[in-house]
Amino acid sequence: MLCESCKENEATVHLTQVIDGAIKKLHLCEACAAKSGIDIQGPLSITDILLGMGIQKPADLPDAERTCPRCHMRRTDFKKTGRFGCAACYEAFAEELPPLLKAMHRSDHHTGKVPSRESLRVRASAELESLQQKMDKAIAAENFEEAARLRDAIVACRRRMNEPEARATP
Amino acid sequence: MTIAELMRQPSAWLAVGAGEGPVVSSRIRLARNVKDAAFPGWAGAEECERLWNRIEPAVRRVASLQPAESLAMGALDELERQILFERHLISREQAEKTKGSGLILRRDESLSAMVNEEDHLRLQGMRPGLSLRAIWEEVDRLDTEIEQRIEYAFSPKLGYLTACPTNVGTGMRASVMLHLPGLVLMNEINPVIKGMGKIGLAVRGLWGEGTEATGNMFQISNQMTLGDTEEQIVAVIEQIVQEIVEHERNARERLLERRETVVRDHVGRAYGILSHAHILTSKEALDLLSGLRLGIDLGILSTVSRRVVDELMLLTQPGHLQKLESKALKPKERDRYRARLVRERLTGSDRRRGEQIKE
C-alpha cells in the first residue's frame, strides 16, 4: 500500500482513529507520518489528541511561563508532554484543568475510593459543602425554617470534623 | 525468580482453563503516586532511583503480594523486559526504562505493581475470564495495604492525582480481553467498536494502546476515571462485555447455520497453514491461531487442545520466541523459527527429527 500523503513510499504507519463515532484510517510512510507530527514510537493517547500534541505551537506567549512552585514545571512543559510534574501542578495549573477534565471525564468530582487517612476529613467536608448549598437555596427561596435547620446541621458537622483532633490533643 | 522461570508458567492473562468462549481475561490497574514527590517522568534519574529504593521495600512486604518477587528494570536486559511486556506485566513505556524503575509481582503474576512507570505506582490485577469484580476486591485490598505504608497524593475533589490528567480520580483502568472472530467474520465488528466509543469505552488491540486488533482480539476498557466510583466503572464494563459476548455467540451460531462450509474452511486452512508453513510473521501466526481457537470453541477442531493454542499465542511473540531459542534473532529469522515452533507444537513432532534452520 502506498502512502496516502506522498503516494511514493510504502505506507508503514497505519493509524486508526475513532472520531465522533466514525472510524478513520490513515496510511502513511514514516517520513510523512513524522512530518504530520505523528509520534510513531509512542502510542497516540487521548491527551495528546486533546492537547493538540505534535503540532508545534508558538510557545512564547506572555502567560506561557506560569511555573509550578514545587517542581518548577512550566506551563509550556505541560503543554508539550501532557503530563504534570507533581501533585502540586494540579493547583498551579488549575485554570488549564476544567476544559481538559470536561473533555476527558464524566464530571469534575471524585466519587470513588478515598485513602483511609483522608476518608474522615473528606466525607465531612463533602457533607458540609452539600449542606451549605442546600442552605443557600433555602435562603434564596425564603424558606427560613429549613435554612435554620440546615444551619444547625452545619454547626453539628463542623463540630464533628473537629472532634478527632480535639480528642487527639489532651 | 528469573525470567526463564517465569516463562515456564502460563501467563495470568492467558491462563489455561480460562473456560470456553469469547472472554479471554480481565485486568484492572490503579494509578497511584507518592505524596510530595515529583512524578517519574519529571523527577530525573537520581530522584527516581531514590523513590524506587523507598517504594520497593514497602510494597514488596505487603501481604497480598506474597510470595513476592522484585525485578529492577536496570538488572534486566532488553529481551527480558520485552518478555514482561508480552506477558502484560509491564507497559511498553516501562520496557524502555532501566534504572530507577521496576516491577514487584506475586509469583503467579495475578497481582503486581509497576514502580516508576508514568506514575510512581501502577497496581495491577489480572485473571482469566470475566472477573473484574473479584480483581477489584483484590487490587483494592493491595492498595489499602500499601497506603498504610506510603502516603498517596490525593485531593478530596479530584481524587488520586496522576501524572496524566486522563487518569485522575479513581486512577482506575478496567479492561477485558475478548476474542471476537464471529463478529469479525460476519462483518459486524465495526458497529460494535463505534458503539463502545459512543458510551465512553476504548477498544484496543492485544497489547494495549496503539496496537491493532490482531488475532481478532479486542481489549475493552473505560476511558473516564473521574466522576464514577470504581464499582460503577466495573459494573458498566461487565454489563457491556456480557452484551458483546451475547452478540458474539449469536454471530457464531449464525455462521455455523448459514456458512458452515466457510467456517470449516477458515478453521481448516488455519490449521493447514500453521502446521505446514516454514515462514510465519507474528501477525499471521496470531490471526491463524485465532482460527484454531474458534474451531475449538465451535467443536469442529478436536485434534488441537486449547492449552496448546493459548501457549502458542504467547510463545510466538518476539521476546518469548528469542528467549526460547536462547539467541537474538533478526525479524526474518524469527519468522522461520516461529514457523518451526508452531509446527512442532501442533503436530507433536520432535525437534531432533525436524530440519535445521539455516542461519
Short mmCIF file of C-alpha atoms in Angstrom, two decimals:
data_model
loop_
_atom_site.label_atom_id
_atom_site.label_comp_id
_atom_site.label_asym_id
_atom_site.label_seq_id
_atom_site.Cartn_x
_atom_site.Cartn_y
_atom_site.Cartn_z
CA MET A 1 0.00 0.00 0.00
CA LEU A 2 1.34 3.45 -0.90
CA CYS A 3 1.48 6.36 1.49
CA GLU A 4 -1.69 8.42 1.21
CA SER A 5 0.22 11.64 1.56
CA CYS A 6 3.22 11.44 -0.77
CA LYS A 7 1.93 8.48 -2.83
CA GLU A 8 5.55 7.42 -3.35
CA ASN A 9 6.76 5.38 -0.41
CA GLU A 10 5.31 2.24 1.09
CA ALA A 11 2.86 3.08 3.92
CA THR A 12 4.14 1.59 7.15
CA VAL A 13 2.27 3.72 9.69
CA HIS A 14 -1.36 2.75 9.97
CA LEU A 15 -3.42 4.95 12.18
CA THR A 16 -6.95 4.12 13.22
CA GLN A 17 -8.89 6.82 14.99
CA VAL A 18 -12.48 6.93 16.12
CA ILE A 19 -13.72 10.48 15.61
CA ASP A 20 -17.32 11.21 16.53
CA GLY A 21 -18.11 7.53 16.30
CA ALA A 22 -16.72 7.20 12.77
CA ILE A 23 -13.65 5.05 12.18
CA LYS A 24 -10.98 6.88 10.23
CA LYS A 25 -7.98 5.06 8.83
CA LEU A 26 -4.81 6.74 7.73
CA HIS A 27 -1.93 5.03 5.94
CA LEU A 28 1.34 6.93 5.77
CA CYS A 29 5.01 6.33 5.20
CA GLU A 30 7.33 7.05 8.11
CA ALA A 31 8.58 10.31 6.68
CA CYS A 32 5.10 11.72 6.10
CA ALA A 33 3.95 10.50 9.50
CA ALA A 34 6.83 12.32 11.15
CA LYS A 35 6.05 15.39 9.05
CA SER A 36 2.46 15.49 10.23
CA GLY A 37 3.69 15.21 13.80
CA ILE A 38 2.66 11.64 14.49
CA ASP A 39 4.94 10.07 17.04
CA ILE A 40 5.34 6.59 15.64
CA GLN A 41 7.35 5.35 18.60
CA GLY A 42 4.93 6.11 21.37
CA PRO A 43 1.25 5.34 21.02
CA LEU A 44 -1.00 8.32 20.49
CA SER A 45 -3.05 8.90 23.59
CA ILE A 46 -6.26 10.80 24.08
CA THR A 47 -4.38 13.53 25.93
CA ASP A 48 -2.07 14.02 23.01
CA ILE A 49 -5.04 14.49 20.74
CA LEU A 50 -6.86 16.75 23.16
CA LEU A 51 -3.81 18.88 23.72
CA GLY A 52 -3.11 19.03 20.00
CA MET A 53 0.28 17.49 20.52
CA GLY A 54 2.74 17.10 17.74
CA ILE A 55 1.53 20.31 16.21
CA GLN A 56 4.12 22.82 17.24
CA LYS A 57 2.52 25.95 18.62
CA PRO A 58 4.38 29.18 19.34
CA ALA A 59 5.44 28.84 22.94
CA ASP A 60 6.45 32.42 23.61
CA LEU A 61 3.04 33.69 24.69
CA PRO A 62 3.23 36.05 27.66
CA ASP A 63 1.41 33.74 30.09
CA ALA A 64 3.30 30.67 28.90
CA GLU A 65 5.82 30.84 31.70
CA ARG A 66 3.50 30.07 34.61
CA THR A 67 5.50 27.67 36.75
CA CYS A 68 4.67 25.14 39.44
CA PRO A 69 6.17 26.43 42.71
CA ARG A 70 7.05 22.92 43.89
CA CYS A 71 8.53 21.10 40.92
CA HIS A 72 9.22 24.11 38.64
CA MET A 73 7.41 22.62 35.68
CA ARG A 74 6.43 25.35 33.25
CA ARG A 75 3.10 25.60 31.53
CA THR A 76 4.88 25.04 28.23
CA ASP A 77 6.39 21.80 29.58
CA PHE A 78 2.93 20.54 30.45
CA LYS A 79 1.61 21.55 27.03
CA LYS A 80 4.44 19.65 25.41
CA THR A 81 4.10 16.36 27.29
CA GLY A 82 0.52 16.39 28.56
CA ARG A 83 1.88 15.13 31.88
CA PHE A 84 2.13 17.03 35.12
CA GLY A 85 5.40 17.24 37.05
CA CYS A 86 4.00 16.66 40.53
CA ALA A 87 0.76 16.69 42.51
CA ALA A 88 1.09 20.44 43.18
CA CYS A 89 0.86 21.09 39.42
CA TYR A 90 -2.86 20.39 39.72
CA GLU A 91 -3.05 23.61 41.79
CA ALA A 92 -0.50 25.57 39.83
CA PHE A 93 -2.20 24.90 36.50
CA ALA A 94 -5.73 24.80 37.91
CA GLU A 95 -7.06 27.06 35.18
CA GLU A 96 -5.94 24.66 32.46
CA LEU A 97 -7.88 21.84 34.03
CA PRO A 98 -11.62 22.46 33.65
CA PRO A 99 -11.75 22.19 29.83
CA LEU A 100 -9.41 19.18 29.88
CA LEU A 101 -11.34 17.35 32.57
CA LYS A 102 -14.58 18.16 30.84
CA ALA A 103 -13.36 16.61 27.60
CA MET A 104 -11.92 13.56 29.31
CA HIS A 105 -14.24 12.66 32.14
CA ARG A 106 -17.83 12.32 33.25
CA SER A 107 -17.60 15.01 35.93
CA ASP A 108 -15.03 17.11 37.75
CA HIS A 109 -15.60 15.47 41.13
CA HIS A 110 -14.11 12.29 42.51
CA THR A 111 -16.70 9.96 44.00
CA GLY A 112 -14.66 6.78 44.35
CA LYS A 113 -12.26 5.31 46.87
CA VAL A 114 -10.66 7.57 49.45
CA PRO A 115 -7.48 6.62 51.36
CA SER A 116 -8.39 5.76 54.92
CA ARG A 117 -6.34 8.59 56.40
CA GLU A 118 -8.28 11.03 54.22
CA SER A 119 -11.70 9.50 54.42
CA LEU A 120 -12.99 11.07 57.62
CA ARG A 121 -11.98 14.57 56.63
CA VAL A 122 -13.17 14.14 53.06
CA ARG A 123 -16.55 12.75 53.99
CA ALA A 124 -17.21 15.56 56.46
CA SER A 125 -16.15 18.32 54.10
CA ALA A 126 -18.27 16.89 51.27
CA GLU A 127 -21.24 16.82 53.62
CA LEU A 128 -20.50 20.36 54.72
CA GLU A 129 -20.41 21.60 51.16
CA SER A 130 -23.70 19.97 50.29
CA LEU A 131 -25.40 21.35 53.45
CA GLN A 132 -24.09 24.81 52.65
CA GLN A 133 -25.54 24.63 49.13
CA LYS A 134 -28.89 23.47 50.44
CA MET A 135 -28.95 26.29 52.98
CA ASP A 136 -28.16 28.89 50.32
CA LYS A 137 -31.03 27.55 48.26
CA ALA A 138 -33.39 27.60 51.21
CA ILE A 139 -32.47 31.23 51.95
CA ALA A 140 -32.94 32.18 48.30
CA ALA A 141 -36.37 30.57 48.42
CA GLU A 142 -37.10 32.43 51.69
CA ASN A 143 -37.65 29.10 53.39
CA PHE A 144 -36.14 30.29 56.66
CA GLU A 145 -37.36 27.43 58.80
CA GLU A 146 -35.49 24.96 56.57
CA ALA A 147 -32.48 27.28 56.47
CA ALA A 148 -32.32 27.36 60.27
CA ARG A 149 -32.48 23.57 60.41
CA LEU A 150 -29.65 23.33 57.89
CA ARG A 151 -27.60 25.89 59.81
CA ASP A 152 -27.85 23.69 62.91
CA ALA A 153 -26.78 20.67 60.85
CA ILE A 154 -23.75 22.63 59.56
CA VAL A 155 -22.74 23.58 63.10
CA ALA A 156 -23.04 19.93 64.16
CA CYS A 157 -20.99 18.80 61.16
CA ARG A 158 -18.24 21.33 61.89
CA ARG A 159 -18.15 20.12 65.47
CA ARG A 160 -17.81 16.51 64.29
CA MET A 161 -14.97 17.49 61.94
CA ASN A 162 -13.02 19.00 64.80
CA GLU A 163 -13.71 16.22 67.25
CA PRO A 164 -10.99 13.73 66.32
CA GLU A 165 -8.37 16.46 66.52
CA ALA A 166 -9.82 17.69 69.83
CA ARG A 167 -9.59 14.16 71.17
CA ALA A 168 -6.03 13.79 69.95
CA THR A 169 -4.84 16.83 71.86
CA PRO A 170 -5.31 16.27 75.59
CA MET B 1 12.77 -15.87 40.19
CA THR B 2 14.33 -15.50 36.75
CA ILE B 3 12.56 -14.59 33.55
CA ALA B 4 13.20 -18.13 32.30
CA GLU B 5 11.31 -19.49 35.31
CA LEU B 6 8.51 -17.06 34.66
CA MET B 7 8.23 -18.38 31.11
CA ARG B 8 7.60 -21.89 32.34
CA GLN B 9 4.25 -20.91 33.83
CA PRO B 10 1.18 -19.83 31.91
CA SER B 11 0.68 -16.07 31.78
CA ALA B 12 -2.08 -14.73 34.04
CA TRP B 13 -3.81 -13.09 31.11
CA LEU B 14 -3.84 -16.27 29.04
CA ALA B 15 -4.11 -18.79 31.86
CA VAL B 16 -5.06 -22.29 30.96
CA GLY B 17 -8.55 -23.26 31.99
CA ALA B 18 -9.97 -19.86 31.24
CA GLY B 19 -13.10 -21.59 30.05
CA GLU B 20 -14.52 -21.66 26.59
CA GLY B 21 -15.86 -18.74 24.70
CA PRO B 22 -15.05 -15.18 23.80
CA VAL B 23 -13.79 -13.78 27.12
CA VAL B 24 -10.05 -14.29 27.47
CA SER B 25 -9.16 -12.38 30.61
CA SER B 26 -9.82 -9.33 32.76
CA ARG B 27 -7.44 -6.75 34.15
CA ILE B 28 -7.59 -3.74 36.46
CA ARG B 29 -4.89 -1.23 37.11
CA LEU B 30 -4.80 1.61 39.61
CA ALA B 31 -2.52 4.62 39.22
CA ARG B 32 -1.12 5.94 42.49
CA ASN B 33 1.54 8.48 43.41
CA VAL B 34 3.60 9.20 46.47
CA LYS B 35 2.69 12.43 48.24
CA ASP B 36 5.20 15.27 47.88
CA ALA B 37 7.37 13.63 45.23
CA ALA B 38 7.75 14.63 41.59
CA PHE B 39 6.14 12.21 39.13
CA PRO B 40 8.62 9.78 37.49
CA GLY B 41 8.60 11.47 34.06
CA TRP B 42 9.69 14.77 35.60
CA ALA B 43 11.71 13.58 38.57
CA GLY B 44 15.01 12.82 36.86
CA ALA B 45 17.06 9.66 37.12
CA GLU B 46 18.52 10.19 40.59
CA GLU B 47 15.21 11.06 42.18
CA CYS B 48 13.59 8.03 40.52
CA GLU B 49 16.23 5.77 41.98
CA ARG B 50 15.69 7.26 45.43
CA LEU B 51 11.96 6.70 45.02
CA TRP B 52 12.46 3.10 43.88
CA ASN B 53 14.63 2.47 46.95
CA ARG B 54 11.88 3.89 49.13
CA ILE B 55 8.84 2.29 47.42
CA GLU B 56 10.26 -1.16 46.65
CA PRO B 57 10.83 -2.42 50.23
CA ALA B 58 7.44 -1.09 51.34
CA VAL B 59 5.50 -2.71 48.51
CA ARG B 60 7.45 -5.98 48.42
CA ARG B 61 6.42 -6.75 52.00
CA VAL B 62 2.63 -6.27 51.77
CA ALA B 63 0.60 -9.40 52.49
CA SER B 64 -1.35 -9.50 49.21
CA LEU B 65 1.80 -9.84 47.12
CA GLN B 66 3.24 -12.87 48.92
CA PRO B 67 5.18 -14.75 47.70
CA ALA B 68 6.58 -11.58 46.12
CA GLU B 69 9.32 -11.12 43.53
CA SER B 70 11.04 -7.88 42.76
CA LEU B 71 12.58 -7.11 39.39
CA ALA B 72 14.58 -3.91 38.87
CA MET B 73 14.41 -2.86 35.20
CA GLY B 74 18.10 -1.95 35.32
CA ALA B 75 19.00 -5.56 36.16
CA LEU B 76 17.17 -6.97 33.13
CA ASP B 77 18.24 -6.96 29.51
CA GLU B 78 16.09 -5.65 26.69
CA LEU B 79 14.82 -9.11 25.78
CA GLU B 80 13.72 -9.86 29.33
CA ARG B 81 11.87 -6.56 29.55
CA GLN B 82 10.19 -7.38 26.22
CA ILE B 83 9.02 -10.70 27.72
CA LEU B 84 7.49 -8.93 30.73
CA PHE B 85 5.70 -6.63 28.29
CA GLU B 86 4.37 -9.55 26.26
CA ARG B 87 3.06 -11.06 29.50
CA HIS B 88 1.20 -7.79 30.19
CA LEU B 89 3.22 -7.27 33.37
CA ILE B 90 4.81 -4.01 32.30
CA SER B 91 3.86 -1.41 29.71
CA ARG B 92 5.73 -0.68 26.50
CA GLU B 93 6.78 2.58 28.12
CA GLN B 94 8.30 0.82 31.09
CA ALA B 95 10.02 -1.77 28.90
CA GLU B 96 12.21 1.09 27.64
CA LYS B 97 13.22 2.20 31.13
CA THR B 98 16.19 0.96 33.07
CA LYS B 99 17.47 2.31 36.39
CA GLY B 100 15.02 3.59 38.99
CA SER B 101 12.10 1.63 37.62
CA GLY B 102 10.89 -1.85 38.41
CA LEU B 103 8.22 -4.46 38.86
CA ILE B 104 7.05 -6.18 42.02
CA LEU B 105 4.83 -9.15 41.41
CA ARG B 106 3.20 -12.04 43.14
CA ARG B 107 4.79 -15.20 41.75
CA ASP B 108 1.61 -16.28 39.99
CA GLU B 109 1.58 -12.91 38.08
CA SER B 110 -2.06 -12.26 39.01
CA LEU B 111 -1.18 -9.27 41.18
CA SER B 112 1.65 -6.82 40.57
CA ALA B 113 2.91 -3.28 40.92
CA MET B 114 4.86 -1.33 38.33
CA VAL B 115 7.09 1.20 40.05
CA ASN B 116 8.06 4.46 38.34
CA GLU B 117 6.31 3.90 35.08
CA GLU B 118 4.29 7.02 34.20
CA ASP B 119 3.13 7.16 37.83
CA HIS B 120 5.02 6.07 40.95
CA LEU B 121 2.78 3.05 41.26
CA ARG B 122 0.58 1.17 38.85
CA LEU B 123 -1.12 -1.64 40.75
CA GLN B 124 -2.43 -4.39 38.55
CA GLY B 125 -4.66 -7.43 38.92
CA MET B 126 -5.17 -9.98 36.14
CA ARG B 127 -7.34 -13.07 35.93
CA PRO B 128 -8.72 -15.33 33.24
CA GLY B 129 -12.36 -14.98 32.23
CA LEU B 130 -14.74 -12.18 33.10
CA SER B 131 -13.74 -11.47 36.68
CA LEU B 132 -13.47 -7.72 37.15
CA ARG B 133 -15.37 -7.75 40.45
CA ALA B 134 -13.05 -10.30 42.02
CA ILE B 135 -10.00 -8.46 40.69
CA TRP B 136 -11.26 -5.14 42.05
CA GLU B 137 -11.62 -6.70 45.52
CA GLU B 138 -8.07 -7.96 45.33
CA VAL B 139 -6.48 -4.79 43.93
CA ASP B 140 -8.48 -2.70 46.40
CA ARG B 141 -7.03 -4.76 49.25
CA LEU B 142 -3.48 -4.42 47.87
CA ASP B 143 -3.99 -0.66 47.54
CA THR B 144 -5.25 -0.38 51.12
CA GLU B 145 -2.23 -2.34 52.38
CA ILE B 146 0.17 -0.06 50.52
CA GLU B 147 -1.48 3.13 51.74
CA GLN B 148 -0.67 2.08 55.33
CA ARG B 149 3.00 2.34 54.37
CA ILE B 150 3.06 5.07 51.74
CA GLU B 151 1.06 8.29 51.82
CA TYR B 152 -0.55 8.91 48.45
CA ALA B 153 -1.03 12.15 46.53
CA PHE B 154 -4.77 12.68 46.88
CA SER B 155 -7.17 15.59 46.54
CA PRO B 156 -10.68 15.44 48.03
CA LYS B 157 -12.10 17.00 44.87
CA LEU B 158 -10.01 15.32 42.17
CA GLY B 159 -9.23 12.02 43.88
CA TYR B 160 -5.91 10.23 43.26
CA LEU B 161 -3.58 12.65 41.48
CA THR B 162 -1.81 11.18 38.47
CA ALA B 163 0.88 12.37 36.09
CA CYS B 164 -1.62 12.46 33.25
CA PRO B 165 -4.98 14.12 33.89
CA THR B 166 -6.69 11.37 31.85
CA ASN B 167 -6.17 9.05 34.83
CA VAL B 168 -7.05 11.39 37.70
CA GLY B 169 -9.84 10.43 40.11
CA THR B 170 -10.03 6.69 40.66
CA GLY B 171 -6.84 6.15 38.65
CA MET B 172 -8.59 3.01 37.50
CA ARG B 173 -8.45 1.34 34.11
CA ALA B 174 -10.54 -1.81 33.98
CA SER B 175 -10.25 -3.88 30.83
CA VAL B 176 -11.45 -7.15 29.39
CA MET B 177 -9.74 -9.04 26.56
CA LEU B 178 -12.23 -10.52 24.12
CA HIS B 179 -11.78 -12.92 21.24
CA LEU B 180 -14.41 -11.99 18.66
CA PRO B 181 -13.86 -13.93 15.42
CA GLY B 182 -17.61 -14.41 14.92
CA LEU B 183 -18.34 -10.71 14.78
CA VAL B 184 -15.31 -10.14 12.54
CA LEU B 185 -16.26 -12.93 10.10
CA MET B 186 -19.87 -11.73 9.99
CA ASN B 187 -18.64 -8.15 9.32
CA GLU B 188 -20.44 -6.90 12.41
CA ILE B 189 -17.47 -5.73 14.43
CA ASN B 190 -17.37 -2.11 13.28
CA PRO B 191 -20.75 -1.09 14.71
CA VAL B 192 -19.70 -2.70 18.00
CA ILE B 193 -16.46 -0.69 18.07
CA LYS B 194 -18.30 2.51 17.19
CA GLY B 195 -20.87 1.82 19.90
CA MET B 196 -18.14 1.43 22.50
CA GLY B 197 -16.73 4.84 21.59
CA LYS B 198 -20.12 6.43 22.00
CA ILE B 199 -20.50 5.20 25.57
CA GLY B 200 -17.02 6.26 26.53
CA LEU B 201 -15.24 2.91 26.35
CA ALA B 202 -12.00 2.38 24.46
CA VAL B 203 -11.33 -0.56 22.16
CA ARG B 204 -7.72 -1.54 21.66
CA GLY B 205 -5.69 -4.43 20.33
CA LEU B 206 -3.90 -7.23 22.12
CA TRP B 207 -1.10 -5.20 23.62
CA GLY B 208 -2.96 -2.03 24.52
CA GLU B 209 -2.71 1.49 23.28
CA GLY B 210 -1.77 1.91 19.67
CA THR B 211 -1.80 -1.77 18.73
CA GLU B 212 -4.03 -3.23 16.05
CA ALA B 213 -6.65 -5.85 16.71
CA THR B 214 -4.53 -8.81 15.66
CA GLY B 215 -5.90 -12.31 16.07
CA ASN B 216 -9.44 -10.97 16.44
CA MET B 217 -8.53 -9.95 19.99
CA PHE B 218 -10.06 -6.78 21.36
CA GLN B 219 -9.41 -5.09 24.66
CA ILE B 220 -12.30 -3.07 26.04
CA SER B 221 -11.66 -0.56 28.79
CA ASN B 222 -13.01 2.56 30.44
CA GLN B 223 -11.62 5.93 29.37
CA MET B 224 -13.10 8.07 32.12
CA THR B 225 -11.63 7.83 35.59
CA LEU B 226 -13.18 10.86 37.28
CA GLY B 227 -16.82 11.03 38.36
CA ASP B 228 -17.80 7.40 38.74
CA THR B 229 -16.93 5.07 41.60
CA GLU B 230 -14.75 2.02 41.00
CA GLU B 231 -17.78 -0.23 41.41
CA GLN B 232 -19.71 1.75 38.80
CA ILE B 233 -16.85 1.52 36.31
CA VAL B 234 -16.60 -2.24 36.85
CA ALA B 235 -20.37 -2.73 36.61
CA VAL B 236 -20.64 -0.85 33.30
CA ILE B 237 -17.83 -2.83 31.68
CA GLU B 238 -19.11 -6.18 32.94
CA GLN B 239 -22.55 -5.41 31.57
CA ILE B 240 -21.29 -4.24 28.19
CA VAL B 241 -18.98 -7.24 27.92
CA GLN B 242 -21.87 -9.59 28.59
CA GLU B 243 -23.79 -7.92 25.80
CA ILE B 244 -20.88 -8.24 23.38
CA VAL B 245 -20.42 -11.89 24.35
CA GLU B 246 -24.09 -12.45 23.55
CA HIS B 247 -23.59 -10.80 20.12
CA GLU B 248 -20.51 -12.93 19.51
CA ARG B 249 -22.30 -16.18 20.44
CA ASN B 250 -25.14 -15.17 18.19
CA ALA B 251 -22.78 -14.40 15.32
CA ARG B 252 -21.05 -17.77 15.76
CA GLU B 253 -24.41 -19.59 15.68
CA ARG B 254 -25.43 -17.81 12.51
CA LEU B 255 -22.04 -18.52 10.99
CA LEU B 256 -22.49 -22.23 11.60
CA GLU B 257 -26.07 -22.20 10.37
CA ARG B 258 -25.61 -20.20 7.19
CA ARG B 259 -21.96 -20.59 6.30
CA GLU B 260 -20.86 -23.81 7.88
CA THR B 261 -18.59 -24.76 5.00
CA VAL B 262 -16.98 -21.33 5.03
CA VAL B 263 -16.26 -21.64 8.77
CA ARG B 264 -14.89 -25.17 8.44
CA ASP B 265 -12.74 -23.95 5.55
CA HIS B 266 -11.49 -21.00 7.64
CA VAL B 267 -10.54 -23.25 10.57
CA GLY B 268 -9.10 -25.98 8.37
CA ARG B 269 -6.96 -23.56 6.38
CA ALA B 270 -5.66 -22.01 9.61
CA TYR B 271 -4.65 -25.47 10.81
CA GLY B 272 -3.19 -26.37 7.44
CA ILE B 273 -1.01 -23.28 7.18
CA LEU B 274 0.11 -23.37 10.81
CA SER B 275 1.11 -27.00 10.69
CA HIS B 276 2.97 -26.74 7.38
CA ALA B 277 4.29 -23.20 7.00
CA HIS B 278 8.03 -22.51 7.12
CA ILE B 279 7.77 -18.72 7.41
CA LEU B 280 5.31 -17.09 9.80
CA THR B 281 5.13 -13.46 10.89
CA SER B 282 3.78 -12.88 14.39
CA LYS B 283 0.66 -11.19 13.00
CA GLU B 284 -0.08 -14.10 10.67
CA ALA B 285 0.51 -16.58 13.48
CA LEU B 286 -1.91 -14.75 15.80
CA ASP B 287 -4.57 -14.42 13.11
CA LEU B 288 -4.37 -18.13 12.29
CA LEU B 289 -4.25 -19.18 15.95
CA SER B 290 -7.47 -17.20 16.32
CA GLY B 291 -8.95 -19.52 13.69
CA LEU B 292 -7.90 -22.58 15.73
CA ARG B 293 -9.37 -21.08 18.87
CA LEU B 294 -12.67 -20.54 17.07
CA GLY B 295 -12.59 -24.09 15.72
CA ILE B 296 -12.07 -25.49 19.22
CA ASP B 297 -14.86 -23.30 20.66
CA LEU B 298 -17.24 -24.47 17.93
CA GLY B 299 -16.30 -28.11 18.36
CA ILE B 300 -15.13 -28.51 14.77
CA LEU B 301 -11.46 -28.92 15.64
CA SER B 302 -10.59 -31.65 18.09
CA THR B 303 -7.01 -32.56 17.23
CA VAL B 304 -5.54 -29.50 18.96
CA SER B 305 -6.05 -28.53 22.58
CA ARG B 306 -6.93 -25.05 23.73
CA ARG B 307 -3.91 -25.09 26.01
CA VAL B 308 -1.52 -25.52 23.09
CA VAL B 309 -3.18 -22.67 21.18
CA ASP B 310 -3.08 -20.31 24.18
CA GLU B 311 0.55 -21.16 24.83
CA LEU B 312 1.49 -20.50 21.23
CA MET B 313 -0.17 -17.06 21.26
CA LEU B 314 2.44 -16.04 23.80
CA LEU B 315 5.43 -18.13 22.71
CA THR B 316 5.26 -16.85 19.13
CA GLN B 317 5.78 -13.26 20.32
CA PRO B 318 9.27 -11.93 19.50
CA GLY B 319 10.56 -11.78 23.09
CA HIS B 320 9.33 -15.20 24.15
CA LEU B 321 10.47 -16.78 20.90
CA GLN B 322 14.03 -15.47 21.20
CA LYS B 323 14.30 -16.46 24.86
CA LEU B 324 13.03 -19.93 23.97
CA GLU B 325 15.66 -20.28 21.24
CA SER B 326 18.26 -18.72 23.57
CA LYS B 327 19.51 -16.30 20.96
CA ALA B 328 18.81 -12.94 19.44
CA LEU B 329 17.09 -13.30 16.07
CA LYS B 330 16.51 -10.82 13.27
CA PRO B 331 12.86 -10.39 12.21
CA LYS B 332 13.27 -12.64 9.14
CA GLU B 333 14.98 -15.35 11.17
CA ARG B 334 12.25 -15.09 13.78
CA ASP B 335 9.62 -15.86 11.15
CA ARG B 336 11.37 -19.17 10.37
CA TYR B 337 11.93 -20.15 14.00
CA ARG B 338 8.34 -19.19 14.77
CA ALA B 339 7.04 -21.43 11.98
CA ARG B 340 9.14 -24.34 13.23
CA LEU B 341 7.93 -23.88 16.82
CA VAL B 342 4.31 -23.83 15.70
CA ARG B 343 4.75 -26.94 13.53
CA GLU B 344 6.38 -28.79 16.41
CA ARG B 345 3.72 -27.88 18.92
CA LEU B 346 0.78 -28.56 16.63
CA THR B 347 1.93 -31.83 15.13
CA GLY B 348 3.84 -33.04 18.17
CA SER B 349 6.92 -33.61 16.02
CA ASP B 350 10.27 -33.81 17.70
CA ARG B 351 12.89 -31.19 17.02
CA ARG B 352 15.61 -33.83 16.56
CA ARG B 353 13.74 -35.07 13.53
CA GLY B 354 12.94 -31.53 12.37
CA GLU B 355 15.17 -29.78 9.90
CA GLN B 356 17.85 -27.36 10.99
CA ILE B 357 17.20 -23.72 10.24
CA LYS B 358 20.00 -22.35 8.10
CA GLU B 359 21.50 -19.25 9.65
#
